Amino acid sequence: RVSLLVLPSMGIRHCKVLCNVEGQTLASYAKNFRRNAVGDLIIVAIYAVETSQTHGESGIFYTGQVVICALFLLDFLLMGWLSHLAKERRPALELKRAVNISVAECAVTLLVYIAWRARVMASIFNIVGLLTLVFIAFFKVLRVLSIWSFKRWMVVTGYEGPQDTLNPPEMALG
């Protein structure tokens, strides 16, 4: 049974991370990213079920549903990757690259999803579709904000991660 308090509790948990950057640790961000990945996986599962039920619909509708589901799956994979990198205490440059990729992909997913949902709701409005749109948009915006918070944390704390022993910087001769 899903409680109606899911949205406020997600917001409060993310607000703690967003509002107290200095009080966070790399482990707390890795845990937050794992939670986000689980949320993404739940969205993928729900959307996959919804997509499987629309298989008999017109070609463009079904194709749009599959594309959205694939984008949500990519969000899940990228969040899992970011969580893994944070847990492994990877170098800052590698983490920043993963952050930028994750934020960009999540933004694309959100924009495509909103445009798709608006198109679908223009022809068939229902309250469940609207609530789903609000929930997913809320979750994705919080996700992007928590990732940007992590990037800010790296700057504030001066996090550089372990030194790259495979590719050490070139030494200046002289």
mmCIF file of C-alpha atoms in Angstrom:
data_model
loop_
_atom_site.group_PDB
_atom_site.id
_atom_site.type_symbol
_atom_site.label_atom_id
_atom_site.label_comp_id
_atom_site.label_asym_id
_atom_site.label_seq_id
_atom_site.Cartn_x
_atom_site.Cartn_y
_atom_site.Cartn_z
ATOM 1 C CA ARG A 1 0.000 0.000 0.000
ATOM 2 C CA VAL A 2 1.430 3.363 -1.054
ATOM 3 C CA SER A 3 0.927 6.126 1.440
ATOM 4 C CA LEU A 4 -0.089 9.619 0.396
ATOM 5 C CA LEU A 5 2.876 10.785 2.453
ATOM 6 C CA VAL A 6 5.329 9.462 -0.150
ATOM 7 C CA LEU A 7 5.708 12.824 -1.912
ATOM 8 C CA PRO A 8 6.180 14.916 1.259
ATOM 9 C CA SER A 9 8.627 12.399 2.747
ATOM 10 C CA MET A 10 10.632 12.331 -0.505
ATOM 11 C CA GLY A 11 10.671 16.118 -0.460
ATOM 12 C CA ILE A 12 11.786 16.310 3.173
ATOM 13 C CA ARG A 13 14.559 13.735 2.661
ATOM 14 C CA HIS A 14 15.849 15.552 -0.429
ATOM 15 C CA CYS A 15 15.519 18.934 1.294
ATOM 16 C CA LYS A 16 17.839 17.742 4.054
ATOM 17 C CA VAL A 17 20.438 16.918 1.405
ATOM 18 C CA LEU A 18 19.850 20.113 -0.584
ATOM 19 C CA CYS A 19 19.810 22.511 2.373
ATOM 20 C CA ASN A 20 22.766 21.103 4.294
ATOM 21 C CA VAL A 21 25.463 20.478 1.697
ATOM 22 C CA GLU A 22 28.327 20.928 4.159
ATOM 23 C CA GLY A 23 26.817 18.365 6.542
ATOM 24 C CA GLN A 24 26.780 15.593 3.920
ATOM 25 C CA THR A 25 29.376 12.931 3.255
ATOM 26 C CA LEU A 26 30.268 11.021 0.137
ATOM 27 C CA ALA A 27 28.597 7.967 1.696
ATOM 28 C CA SER A 28 25.366 9.899 2.297
ATOM 29 C CA TYR A 29 25.297 11.009 -1.345
ATOM 30 C CA ALA A 30 25.976 7.442 -2.529
ATOM 31 C CA LYS A 31 23.038 6.291 -0.375
ATOM 32 C CA ASN A 32 20.837 9.080 -1.769
ATOM 33 C CA PHE A 33 21.767 8.061 -5.319
ATOM 34 C CA ARG A 34 20.854 4.423 -4.545
ATOM 35 C CA ARG A 35 17.459 5.586 -3.262
ATOM 36 C CA ASN A 36 16.975 7.590 -6.450
ATOM 37 C CA ALA A 37 17.932 4.545 -8.527
ATOM 38 C CA VAL A 38 15.299 2.481 -6.700
ATOM 39 C CA GLY A 39 12.737 5.204 -7.420
ATOM 40 C CA ASP A 40 13.747 5.129 -11.086
ATOM 41 C CA LEU A 41 13.366 1.347 -11.144
ATOM 42 C CA ILE A 42 9.852 1.626 -9.686
ATOM 43 C CA ILE A 43 8.964 4.166 -12.381
ATOM 44 C CA VAL A 44 10.370 1.838 -15.062
ATOM 45 C CA ALA A 45 8.285 -1.056 -13.719
ATOM 46 C CA ILE A 46 5.081 0.990 -13.572
ATOM 47 C CA TYR A 47 5.636 2.460 -17.006
ATOM 48 C CA ALA A 48 6.545 -0.942 -18.469
ATOM 49 C CA VAL A 49 3.250 -2.360 -17.181
ATOM 50 C CA GLU A 50 1.375 0.606 -18.612
ATOM 51 C CA THR A 51 3.200 0.177 -21.931
ATOM 52 C CA SER A 52 2.435 -3.538 -22.090
ATOM 53 C CA GLN A 53 -1.254 -2.724 -21.682
ATOM 54 C CA THR A 54 -1.133 -0.340 -24.656
ATOM 55 C CA HIS A 55 0.347 -2.870 -27.085
ATOM 56 C CA GLY A 56 -2.907 -2.954 -29.039
ATOM 57 C CA GLU A 57 -2.920 0.847 -29.474
ATOM 58 C CA SER A 58 -1.865 2.640 -32.644
ATOM 59 C CA GLY A 59 1.780 2.350 -33.672
ATOM 60 C CA ILE A 60 2.875 5.875 -32.761
ATOM 61 C CA PHE A 61 1.289 5.672 -29.310
ATOM 62 C CA TYR A 62 2.954 2.348 -28.498
ATOM 63 C CA THR A 63 6.307 3.535 -29.885
ATOM 64 C CA GLY A 64 6.130 6.681 -27.750
ATOM 65 C CA GLN A 65 5.423 4.602 -24.650
ATOM 66 C CA VAL A 66 8.407 2.336 -25.397
ATOM 67 C CA VAL A 67 10.727 5.330 -25.918
ATOM 68 C CA ILE A 68 9.631 6.872 -22.604
ATOM 69 C CA CYS A 69 10.133 3.544 -20.826
ATOM 70 C CA ALA A 70 13.633 3.247 -22.353
ATOM 71 C CA LEU A 71 14.515 6.762 -21.176
ATOM 72 C CA PHE A 72 13.378 5.930 -17.639
ATOM 73 C CA LEU A 73 15.490 2.760 -17.787
ATOM 74 C CA LEU A 74 18.490 4.830 -18.870
ATOM 75 C CA ASP A 75 17.860 7.161 -15.885
ATOM 76 C CA PHE A 76 17.959 4.114 -13.602
ATOM 77 C CA LEU A 77 21.222 2.843 -15.116
ATOM 78 C CA LEU A 78 22.921 6.241 -14.918
ATOM 79 C CA MET A 79 21.835 6.764 -11.305
ATOM 80 C CA GLY A 80 23.164 3.305 -10.431
ATOM 81 C CA TRP A 81 26.439 4.196 -12.152
ATOM 82 C CA LEU A 82 26.704 7.481 -10.229
ATOM 83 C CA SER A 83 25.957 5.682 -6.956
ATOM 84 C CA HIS A 84 28.668 3.117 -7.728
ATOM 85 C CA LEU A 85 31.225 5.816 -8.565
ATOM 86 C CA ALA A 86 30.462 7.708 -5.342
ATOM 87 C CA LYS A 87 30.602 4.528 -3.259
ATOM 88 C CA GLU A 88 33.975 3.645 -4.809
ATOM 89 C CA ARG A 89 35.290 7.156 -4.040
ATOM 90 C CA ARG A 90 36.258 7.798 -7.644
ATOM 91 C CA PRO A 91 38.237 10.916 -8.658
ATOM 92 C CA ALA A 92 36.346 14.211 -8.805
ATOM 93 C CA LEU A 93 36.719 14.571 -12.568
ATOM 94 C CA GLU A 94 35.076 11.200 -13.143
ATOM 95 C CA LEU A 95 32.266 12.023 -10.705
ATOM 96 C CA LYS A 96 31.665 15.438 -12.291
ATOM 97 C CA ARG A 97 31.428 13.818 -15.723
ATOM 98 C CA ALA A 98 28.869 11.321 -14.393
ATOM 99 C CA VAL A 99 26.933 14.152 -12.713
ATOM 100 C CA ASN A 100 26.766 16.167 -15.938
ATOM 101 C CA ILE A 101 25.657 13.152 -17.980
ATOM 102 C CA SER A 102 23.032 12.168 -15.401
ATOM 103 C CA VAL A 103 21.580 15.678 -15.125
ATOM 104 C CA ALA A 104 21.426 16.134 -18.903
ATOM 105 C CA GLU A 105 19.803 12.748 -19.475
ATOM 106 C CA CYS A 106 17.294 13.248 -16.665
ATOM 107 C CA ALA A 107 16.359 16.658 -18.069
ATOM 108 C CA VAL A 108 15.843 15.154 -21.528
ATOM 109 C CA THR A 109 13.727 12.366 -20.041
ATOM 110 C CA LEU A 110 11.605 14.848 -18.101
ATOM 111 C CA LEU A 111 11.042 17.134 -21.091
ATOM 112 C CA VAL A 112 10.197 14.250 -23.429
ATOM 113 C CA TYR A 113 7.909 12.711 -20.807
ATOM 114 C CA ILE A 114 6.044 15.982 -20.153
ATOM 115 C CA ALA A 115 5.626 16.622 -23.879
ATOM 116 C CA TRP A 116 4.409 13.056 -24.437
ATOM 117 C CA ARG A 117 2.030 13.117 -21.479
ATOM 118 C CA ALA A 118 0.629 16.485 -22.596
ATOM 119 C CA ARG A 119 0.027 15.056 -26.089
ATOM 120 C CA VAL A 120 -1.717 11.993 -24.689
ATOM 121 C CA MET A 121 -3.754 14.009 -22.173
ATOM 122 C CA ALA A 122 -4.878 16.419 -24.923
ATOM 123 C CA SER A 123 -6.780 13.551 -26.514
ATOM 124 C CA ILE A 124 -7.702 11.542 -23.401
ATOM 125 C CA PHE A 125 -7.690 13.449 -20.112
ATOM 126 C CA ASN A 126 -7.791 11.436 -16.924
ATOM 127 C CA ILE A 127 -6.913 12.258 -13.348
ATOM 128 C CA VAL A 128 -4.582 9.247 -12.968
ATOM 129 C CA GLY A 129 -2.496 10.487 -15.906
ATOM 130 C CA LEU A 130 -2.297 13.945 -14.363
ATOM 131 C CA LEU A 131 -1.292 12.596 -10.941
ATOM 132 C CA THR A 132 1.320 10.359 -12.571
ATOM 133 C CA LEU A 133 2.724 13.345 -14.430
ATOM 134 C CA VAL A 134 2.935 15.409 -11.228
ATOM 135 C CA PHE A 135 4.559 12.563 -9.262
ATOM 136 C CA ILE A 136 7.173 11.772 -11.899
ATOM 137 C CA ALA A 137 7.962 15.443 -12.555
ATOM 138 C CA PHE A 138 8.340 16.040 -8.800
ATOM 139 C CA PHE A 139 10.629 13.012 -8.436
ATOM 140 C CA LYS A 140 12.782 13.963 -11.429
ATOM 141 C CA VAL A 141 13.178 17.592 -10.344
ATOM 142 C CA LEU A 142 14.238 16.455 -6.848
ATOM 143 C CA ARG A 143 16.654 14.006 -8.450
ATOM 144 C CA VAL A 144 18.307 16.719 -10.551
ATOM 145 C CA LEU A 145 18.528 19.023 -7.540
ATOM 146 C CA SER A 146 20.144 16.330 -5.393
ATOM 147 C CA ILE A 147 22.713 15.606 -8.115
ATOM 148 C CA TRP A 148 23.524 19.312 -8.442
ATOM 149 C CA SER A 149 23.785 19.444 -4.648
ATOM 150 C CA PHE A 150 26.411 16.716 -4.865
ATOM 151 C CA LYS A 151 28.355 18.709 -7.447
ATOM 152 C CA ARG A 152 28.191 21.725 -5.123
ATOM 153 C CA TRP A 153 29.337 19.515 -2.220
ATOM 154 C CA MET A 154 32.421 18.504 -4.218
ATOM 155 C CA VAL A 155 33.295 22.189 -4.717
ATOM 156 C CA VAL A 156 32.552 23.239 -1.113
ATOM 157 C CA THR A 157 34.533 20.395 0.442
ATOM 158 C CA GLY A 158 37.314 20.465 -2.139
ATOM 159 C CA TYR A 159 36.753 16.780 -2.879
ATOM 160 C CA GLU A 160 39.283 15.444 -5.335
ATOM 161 C CA GLY A 161 39.037 11.730 -4.607
ATOM 162 C CA PRO A 162 41.965 9.346 -4.743
ATOM 163 C CA GLN A 163 44.859 10.251 -6.997
ATOM 164 C CA ASP A 164 44.742 8.707 -10.453
ATOM 165 C CA THR A 165 47.659 6.268 -10.333
ATOM 166 C CA LEU A 166 46.975 4.836 -13.794
ATOM 167 C CA ASN A 167 47.346 8.210 -15.543
ATOM 168 C CA PRO A 168 49.480 10.473 -13.341
ATOM 169 C CA PRO A 169 49.783 14.083 -14.440
ATOM 170 C CA GLU A 170 52.848 14.829 -16.517
ATOM 171 C CA MET A 171 55.715 16.212 -14.512
ATOM 172 C CA ALA A 172 57.155 19.555 -15.573
ATOM 173 C CA LEU A 173 60.759 19.263 -16.649
ATOM 174 C CA GLY A 174 63.037 21.948 -15.587
#
